[in-house]
Amino acid sequence: MLKLSAMSFIRQSRRLSSTYVRFDEFLRFRRNQAAKSMLIQVSGKDSSSDVKSYLTSNFGPLAGIYHYSVASSVKRVTRSAPSVNYHWVIAEFENKASLEEALKACRYPDNAVPFRSHMCWFSKPLMGLSKSTTPLDNSIISENLDEKKSSLNIPLPVNSTIAEQMKILQMQMKVSETSMRARFLTVHHLEQSVKALFPNACALPFGSSVSGIGSNSGDLDLVLLLEEKGIFPKSKARQKKIRLQFQRKMLTSGGAADARHQTVRTLELLGDIVRFFIPGYSQTHKILGARVPIIRFVSDFTGLHCDLCYGNSSGVFMSELIYMMGCIDNRFQPLIVTIRSWAAARNITNPVPGAQPTNFMFVMMVINFLQHKQILPTWGILFNNATKEDTRVTEDGIDCTYLRDIGELQKYFFPKNGHTTLEELLYEFFEFYANFDFAAKGISLLTGSTSDKPINTAMYIQNPLDRQLNVSRNVNINEVSRLQNEFRSALRTLEAKSSGQ
Amino acid sequence: MLKLSAMSFIRQSRRLSSTYVRFDEFLRFRRNQAAKSMLIQVSGKDSSSDVKSYLTSNFGPLAGIYHYSVASSVKRVTRSAPSVNYHWVIAEFENKASLEEALKACRYPDNAVPFRSHMCWFSKPLMGLSKSTTPLDNSIISENLDEKKSSLNIPLPVNSTIAEQMKILQMQMKVSETSMRARFLTVHHLEQSVKALFPNACALPFGSSVSGIGSNSGDLDLVLLLEEKGIFPKSKARQKKIRLQFQRKMLTSGGAADARHQTVRTLELLGDIVRFFIPGYSQTHKILGARVPIIRFVSDFTGLHCDLCYGNSSGVFMSELIYMMGCIDNRFQPLIVTIRSWAAARNITNPVPGAQPTNFMFVMMVINFLQHKQILPTWGILFNNATKEDTRVTEDGIDCTYLRDIGELQKYFFPKNGHTTLEELLYEFFEFYANFDFAAKGISLLTGSTSDKPINTAMYIQNPLDRQLNVSRNVNINEVSRLQNEFRSALRTLEAKSSGQ
Ligand SMILES: Nc1nc2c(ncn2[C@@H]2O[C@H](COP(=O)(O)OP(=O)(O)OP(=O)(O)O)[C@@H](O)[C@H]2O)c(=O)[nH]1
Ligand SMILES: Nc1nc2c(ncn2[C@@H]2O[C@H](COP(=O)(O)OP(=O)(O)OP(=O)(O)O)[C@@H](O)[C@H]2O)c(=O)[nH]1
Ligand SMILES: [Mg+2]
Ligand SMILES: [Mg+2]
């Protein structure tokens, strides 16, 4: 089943683009799922069936139930002590009302700050009652969310082609159903915690969790917006003129420095709330000096490393554009996953920010390469053919108005190279950038071409949304030459492998 | 009408104690009122009728409407510029549902953090519409909340007795209906802001706002409790055993130092929320080093100076005890109000904490004096005759279990001196403390007697709840002798006045 020929890729690709799910629909679907779900700590996998029957009989039918385990992040007493696994169940109710019932019934722990959340603990049956006789329910999906952290230890079928291996790698690496639910649940939970103050608040995941190129081990990037209308525009219903308006707080005069100050203060406050009140988060760090200030913390209940930013919706739109690339051509995702895994294995990318290339730069480079091959459209085509419904402008004035209906795209973009295999694309990618004149040329996803650099940096990749910015500004000349040497050495490896076959 | 004889005092006193309202009932009543009310800024007093008809016709009938004005706390451009008055209306709906409707309809201001509250702004009728023809509604109560700040500029009827003047002073000084509503609305609003995180949270006013001895110009002392059950115990309904329990945050190991640390951190966070998010508060100061750490801020919309503390429910119980004293004998409130006004006029008390006596010490001294007169019971009687329903223990272990039913008190306490006039009591109070041996004796409200001091301080008033504490620990020997000189000089003034009559 995993052995897919190049042709079946192409067929699948065609099928995808006719039945694709728009990014905002995908977000809505997952958010809705999270809003009907609760996260329940159990004593072990065996309890899952018990939870299922308990919830069903007390509160209402479930739409889905997912068990997972994660290693405890609590410090071990001695280094040699075994790390403990915690077990969790994500239970999605069919109806929101059942969840409300369950949360209403939920007890508060004694001697602790009584914090309401969607995160509970399921106790063993009471003494005196006969031991639970719920039969083990094998339909419950179960997963260890700590697994698959290492991308290269995957058993590949013997005699598989490189293209097949790339496809398998992508299937194995991609964010699992359970991890996807855990991510949206984490985001939802944070959103709930600020909704009392800001009832229109909206927290959204972005980055590789939702752009279609992530893995279970990827971090969870999330943004808190004070209004969701920027992302999910509402058709303005004619409403009768209301003479009441809420009082507001005037903190700033509205200048750019003030806006940054407000962002930083808001984030700090959110960080404090996460740190001191919301159960299940630890290791909070404020990284407020960065271009995009963030709060970094660990979600102990899901094992996710979270980066929270505030008010910066352009990251969500960037994720949408990357997501759309995967919908337009299904070779994009296996290609980027392979290249990211390779870059990580060769220590080219580094999770710690510095002078090394980042995963995000590789995404930009892969898209630019596929534009050059006319497999993906230039983003100029998307921007120039936007409809009125596509109008979006971020709070800080970045225009994110681009064509979102991939069906419509067929009018403006005529892809080529539909038969080029993943293996060929991988080879050509390395070749393209091994010979790239980074000293003279920059990369632009808008034109799809390589253009003259507007500024003199070792490497230039124009940020396609905030266009004065260079995504690769931190990369120095040594890293560029190391990068090109790695491309050449990858080429040699691929050549040796294909001549050996 | 204001000329009340000593006998009518006593009659009123009897009536009071048979129809008195329990403190917790009083709190419940006012909290419920606040929960059905909204605070609406209007352009002037004339708009009140307009608001009334607008709210009634759009959302439902009102139970009450109160207009007030307060001086703007916004800094004036020049010193000579006149201070601006802001106008507000407190509108209480008959039904909670109407309030919900109104808040749902309420618009968010453009270009501001969209914060939801019970505090709105009422815009003028739209252009094009004919000018509002709502007739002026004279039934709307209107008040300037900044007035009456000075206690002694009250026109007193000529030839009135001192006792009559004391009674008038108390009636004029006491917290007005509008100010009482503004206080409970402010507290309710703060409570709403933390309820998303802590759904059982309960904010309560305490101090002179609710103990029956306050004035409009008094500050608003308020406490945030994470659970209301300590104050309003619920009869435990037998509920079926629930196996779900919320996750909790483990911040502290539970030691006393940890508890204080947690209090301080929580308060800081609340202070930041007040400062950065909640509209209508300014001048936030953190006073975290005090025995009871507080956040101090100004409510711009009501002109109230607020002191917020956290988790410290003993202040509420202290207020209840003082409130009960007013119910037991109605000479208590005019006496304390007179003495507080005198002490303020003589600069004996000082709102800024220091070595001077505080208002609270005078409350303790007046109660102790009235116990000595057998007009008020010793608090020992209250503590020793508590019923099971009276059981209350604060989180930090202070026993607040005392008899709350004043009707029951008649079994244990037989008051004397029912005919002593207010004037006589005032004189005797000064006499009692002018001759008091503060060097050797301490004051205990529990025994009602003056006892030997357990520690060597200039003045000793045992805290009747937290009994190791000395309420007057800050008062030094100089202040004590100044205080006693003031008592003697007051005596001489009263003597001159009565011999002059
Ligand atoms: N404009 C800009 N956006 C960036 C940059 N780095 C990251 N981002 C945005 O932030 C998102 C999250 O960043 P990362 O977590 O580093 O990258 P990711 O795509 O999520 O990939 P992994 O987390 O490594 O799986 C990206 O998808 C981009 O939208 C950058 O240098 N410039
Ligand atoms: N134990 C103790 N409690 C105090 C002390 N001072 C104030 N309180 C409590 O805190 C409450 C509010 O304090 P204040 O605002 O200073 O006094 P108040 O009774 O409200 O009087 P005004 O605000 O002056 O009208 C009091 O009613 C007491 O319950 C003190 O020294 N010891
Ligand atoms: Mg990421
Ligand atoms: Mg006070």
XYZ file of N, CA and C in Angstrom, chain A residues 6 8 11 25 36 45 55 93 125 198 254 265 287 374 377 395 403 405 425 430 440 445 461 467 477 494 497:
81
model
N 4.967 6.982 -9.259
C 4.906 8.420 -9.576
C 3.522 8.783 -10.108
N 0.613 7.393 -9.448
C -0.427 7.461 -8.416
C -0.278 8.747 -7.606
N -2.092 11.273 -9.721
C -3.531 11.099 -9.601
C -4.014 11.670 -8.264
N -11.350 26.688 6.832
C -12.283 25.603 7.165
C -11.593 24.579 8.071
N -15.335 20.949 21.983
C -16.214 19.907 22.503
C -15.429 18.816 23.242
N -3.398 3.082 30.155
C -4.153 2.889 28.924
C -5.452 2.113 29.181
N -18.106 8.496 30.804
C -18.540 9.760 30.189
C -19.835 9.564 29.408
N -16.875 15.082 22.900
C -18.304 14.788 22.965
C -18.969 15.118 21.634
N -12.365 3.684 40.445
C -13.679 3.425 41.032
C -13.577 3.445 42.538
N -11.483 39.268 27.630
C -11.644 39.662 26.236
C -12.490 38.624 25.526
N -1.132 55.306 20.479
C -1.331 54.648 19.187
C -0.097 54.603 18.310
N 3.751 44.194 27.259
C 3.082 44.140 28.557
C 1.996 43.077 28.581
N 10.615 35.891 26.278
C 11.623 36.297 25.301
C 11.046 37.528 24.631
N 7.956 25.590 -12.093
C 6.554 25.840 -12.461
C 5.604 24.759 -11.938
N 2.738 27.963 -8.093
C 2.599 29.312 -8.653
C 3.457 30.317 -7.883
N -3.465 43.788 11.840
C -3.560 45.004 12.654
C -2.395 45.947 12.364
N -5.461 35.171 -3.349
C -6.440 34.189 -3.790
C -6.392 32.971 -2.876
N -8.956 30.427 -3.069
C -9.688 29.326 -3.679
C -8.808 28.671 -4.734
N 13.130 15.615 -8.072
C 12.994 16.950 -7.473
C 14.007 17.172 -6.370
N 18.875 20.181 -4.698
C 20.266 20.316 -4.250
C 21.108 20.984 -5.326
N 25.215 37.373 -5.139
C 24.643 38.377 -6.040
C 23.113 38.361 -6.051
N 9.610 34.943 -3.354
C 8.497 34.043 -3.652
C 7.396 34.746 -4.429
N 16.468 36.322 1.487
C 15.170 35.738 1.141
C 14.115 36.735 1.583
N 7.467 42.839 3.364
C 8.421 42.715 2.266
C 9.724 43.465 2.426
N 28.226 34.679 6.130
C 28.879 34.189 4.914
C 29.463 32.785 5.093
N 23.590 11.267 -3.580
C 22.465 10.824 -4.413
C 22.982 10.184 -5.713
N 24.327 6.770 -4.991
C 23.234 5.842 -4.710
C 22.574 5.406 -6.020
